[in-house]
Amino acid sequence: MKYIPVIGLEIHAELLTKSKVFCGCANEFGGEENTRVCPVCSGMPGTLPVVNQGAVELAAKAGFALGCTVNNYSAFDRKNYFYPDLPKAYQITQFQYPICSDGIVRVCGKDIRINRIHIEEDAGKLIHDDAEGISMADYNRCGVPLIEIVTEPDFRCVEEVQAFVEEIARRLKYADVCDARMEQGSLRVDVNISIMPENTKEFGTRAEIKNLNSVRAIGRAIEYEITRQTNILEHGGRVTQETRRFNDRSGETASLRSKEEAHDYRYFPEPDIPPVFISEERLDRIKAEMPEMPNVRFERYTNEYGLLEDEARLIVEDKAFSDFYDETVGIYPAYKETSNLMLVELNRCLNDSNGKMSEIKFTPQMLAELVSMSDKRIVTKNAARDILAIMFETGSNPESIARENNLVMSTDTDELERIVEQVIAQNADGVESYKNGNEKIIGFLMGQIIRILGKSADMKKAKEILLEKIK
Amino acid sequence: MAIKELHKQLSAKEKGAVELTKRYLDRIEKYDKGINSYITVSAEKAIKDAELAQNRIFSGDSGLLTGIPLSIKDNICTLGTRTTCASKMLEDFVPVYNATVVEKLKNSGAVMLGKTNMDEFAMGGSSQTSYFGGVKNPYDLTRVAGGSSGGAAASVAAALCVAALGSDTGGSVRQPAAFCGVTGLKPTYGAVSRYGLIAFASSLDQIGVCGMTAEDCAIILAVICGEDKNDATSSDKAKGNYTELIGMSLKGKKIGIPKEFFGEGVSDEVKTAVMNGAEVYKDAGCELIEVSMPSLKYAVSAYYLISSAEAASNLSRFDGIKYGHRANGETYDDIIKKTRSEGFGDEVKRRIMLGNYALSSGYYDAYYNNANRIRTKIIEEYASIFEKCDVILTPTAPTGAYKIGQQEKDPVRMYLSDICTVTVNIAGLPAISTPCGYDKDGMPIGMSIVGKAFDEANIIAFCDVYEKTFCRKMPKERNSVQ
C-alpha cells in the first residue's frame, strides 16, 4: 500500500532583542556559563517577570511577516514541569491567547496554514560531565525570548517542509525578528509526522521529533520516520503516539517518551503579568516598520523586472543584497544588467574576500552609474565587471576607475578598422577557414582583436567591421 | 507611642535613634522568648541602620520613618539577612537582593530590627505551622497570635517594634492584627510592589502593615506604595498622602453592612462588638445600610482553589538545585522528591497537592475555572455594594484568638475561619482591621473597614475616627517605651 505523510511543524525562533524577555540580562549567544543571569531569570524567590516590550513588537512583526492576524489582546500562561534547566519549574508562555493567529505562507505552490505564533521564554542548558558523573546547569539561556510558530498539518512531503522552513527563516531575517542560525539553535524545528494510506482522509497516529537543527536533518528525520512508520503499518503494527529524538550521526529517530509519560503541564494564566494590549495605532506603527517580504520581492523581480526565477531567488536570499539591488535599479532601472553584475561579479568579490554586504565600500548610486555606463556603451560589459571589482576593492567611483584604467570604450572607428585589418593580415589561414564555412573561427579572430585593443574595445562594432571585411 | 510623636522626639533630639533601637532590641531579648514573634533578630544591622538614621537626623535630612524601628515579615527578601518563610526549605536562605519595600524603607531611614515569624510560606491563620515554632499571643501565651503574619502583629502588640510589615493573601495581616489587638492594613492589590515578597498566591498576595493605629499604618503605606518597574502588577494609582483625609467629617457617609458576614460560625461576642462599632459611626453621622453578598458562601472554596493552584506553581522552584534545603539523591527526580518531602511542612504539602489537583487536566474546569467564575461574581457584588456605600464594615474574624492546639489540626475548620477576610483579596480591595472589643477571655476582637480600590485614605480616615473613641486594653508585656 502507498502511504502519504501528514506533517505539521512547531518552530522555535529566538528573538533579536537586546535583553531577555522578563529581565534586563543581555540576550546573547555563547560566553562563559552563568554570566548572564540575575535574580529574575535564575528564579530567585520573590522575583517577578516584567515583559520586554521589544519582544512583543518582534513577535508582532513575525506575525505580519507570516501573514497572521496580530491580536490586540494576548496573555501569558504558566506551563508547569520540573526540570533542572528550568529554574522556576514553570515556563512562561502564551497558551490560551497567543499574540498572533491564522497565518498563511505559500511554498511549492501551496498554502501552508499557520495556526498561531506565541511568545515564550527559553530554558537553560544542562552540561553533563560523564567522567565525573555529574550534571551542571547553565542559566545563560534562561529567559531568552522565543516565538513558537505552530503550523497546521498541511505538509505532504519533505520538499514542502524544507522550502517552508527556509522561507520562514528568510522572512524572519528580513523582519529582523530572528537571525535564524539553525546551527546555533536560534531556529529549532519540531516535526509532527504521521502517515495515512492513500485515498483515506483520516490522519494516522503521529510522532513528534524534537529539536531538529538543520534543514538537512529535518529531511533525514522525516524520511526515516516515513520508513519506520510504513514498516510498522505494513507488518500490521500500530504507530504509538510519542516524542522522539533524532540522532544526527546514525540518521535514526529514537523514542524519548510515550504519551503515557507525557507531562500534565497544568497550564493556568500567569498571575504576575497583566494581559498584553496592543492598540491599533501601535500595530499600524509596527506594520509600517516592516520591510517588503522576500516572496513579494520575488514576484516583483520575476513579473515586473523580467528576471529568471533562479536569479530572483538568489537576489532575495539575503535582504541586504536585495536592498542593494532595489536601490540600484531604483536609480537606474536596468534590471537584468544590474542582476547580472551583482549575481556574478559582486558575489564573486564577496566570496573571494569573505566580505559582507554591510561592509561594501561603494553605494547603490555608484553601481547605478556603472550600470548606466555599460548600458550606454561607454564601457563594455566585460569592462564593467572589472570596474566593479575595483570599486569593491577601493570604493572609488566607476567613472574615474574607467578613465584611469583605460576602460572607456574606444569610439575611434579608423583605429578599429586598422586593427581589424592587421588581424586579418596576420591570420590568413583563419580567414580562409571562415570562407570555407568554419564560422566558429570568428571567436578566435575577435579574441585577437581584444588582445590588441584591450577591454575598452567596442566589441559589437569590431565584430561588424570584421564580418564586413572578410565577407 | 505613635510614629509622629517618636519622630518629633527624635527630631528634637529628645531621643537618640540608636538608643531607641537598643531599647527595642532589649525588649525583644527580654520578652520574645515567650512570644516567639521573631525568627531572626538582626541586632547588628539594626544598630548600624540607627546610626545612619541618627546622622540623617543631625543633618536635617530625615522623614517620618527615619530612625523608627520596624519588623519585617520573614517572607520579604532582605539582602544579606536570611529570609526563611518559616520553612525548613529556606532555613539558611540569604537573599541576594532587597525587596522593593525594604529598599524603600531603607531610603526613608527606617531601622529593621529583624524578621518576624509566620505560618510556613504564609499558609495558615495561626502562625503555628512555622518550622521555628509557633507564635504566642501577647495577651495570653497559651493562645495563637493569628496568622499568617502572627509574628508581625504580636511584635507590634508587645512593643517589640513600632510597626511591622506583613503580607496578606486571604487575611494574613488583618486577622492576626485582630487577634493581637492592633491595627492591620491590607492595601489595594497593586498599591505596594510585590517584588521581593516570596510568592504564595500571586494574584492575591499584598504586602500590608501592622501598627498601633490607622495613622501609623498610613504613614508606612505612604513610604512603601507606588508603581515599581520590577512588578508589572503594581499600579501608578497608589501614591500620595494616606493621612490627608484624617479628621474629615463622616456626616452623611454611608456604611454598608453585608448581612452574610454576620451569619453562622461568627460568634455572638464578635457580632455584638462589631455592631457596637457601627453605632459609633452612626453617632458620627453615618448612615448604616444593610447590603448583601450572596456569593460569600462560595468564597472560601474559591479562595482555597485559586490560592493553592498558584501556590503549587510558585513553590515548584524549591527543588534543592539552586538554593535552600537540598537532600542527597542519585538522580534529579530523587533529589527533588526527597528535598521537597523533607523541606516542606504538612500544611504546605496539603496545599501543593490541592493546587496541582485543581489545575490538572480533566479537573481544571470543574475547580480552577469555577473558582474564577466565583471570583468574578464577588468582584461584581462588591461593585454593586459600593454604588450605594462609601465603605463596608465586617468582622475581621469569626472569633477571638483561640487556644494553641484547639483547631489548627482541623484544616477545614481552619479554612472556614477565613470567611470574613478572603473576599477582600479575591476582589483586590483595601481593608483595615482595628480592635473594637474584647471577648469573655479578654482576647481582642477586630472589625474591618473595606474600601473601594485605591481608596485607602478614606478607610484610614474612617478607622481613625473609631480609634479615637475606642479605649484599648494592652497586654501586660507592653510596658511603655519612652
PDB file of C-alpha atoms in Angstrom, chain A residues 17 35 73 101 123 204 223 228 245 284 295 405 444 458 464:
ATOM      1  CA  THR A  17      16.051  41.683  21.449  1.00  0.00           C
ATOM      2  CA  THR A  35      27.408  35.112  33.448  1.00  0.00           C
ATOM      3  CA  TYR A  73      -5.196  41.121  23.272  1.00  0.00           C
ATOM      4  CA  SER A 101      -3.093  33.629  14.842  1.00  0.00           C
ATOM      5  CA  ALA A 123      15.144  27.345  29.287  1.00  0.00           C
ATOM      6  CA  GLY A 204      -2.658   8.322  11.435  1.00  0.00           C
ATOM      7  CA  GLU A 223      12.489  10.227   5.593  1.00  0.00           C
ATOM      8  CA  ARG A 228       9.770   3.459  10.182  1.00  0.00           C
ATOM      9  CA  ARG A 245      14.705  12.332  19.230  1.00  0.00           C
ATOM     10  CA  ASP A 284      -0.046  50.297  12.461  1.00  0.00           C
ATOM     11  CA  ASN A 295       8.205  36.488  -1.514  1.00  0.00           C
ATOM     12  CA  ASN A 405      42.364  52.079 -16.363  1.00  0.00           C
ATOM     13  CA  PHE A 444      39.293  33.291 -32.315  1.00  0.00           C
ATOM     14  CA  ASP A 458      33.653  48.181 -28.748  1.00  0.00           C
ATOM     15  CA  GLU A 464      30.615  44.231 -37.526  1.00  0.00           C
TER      16      GLU A 464
END
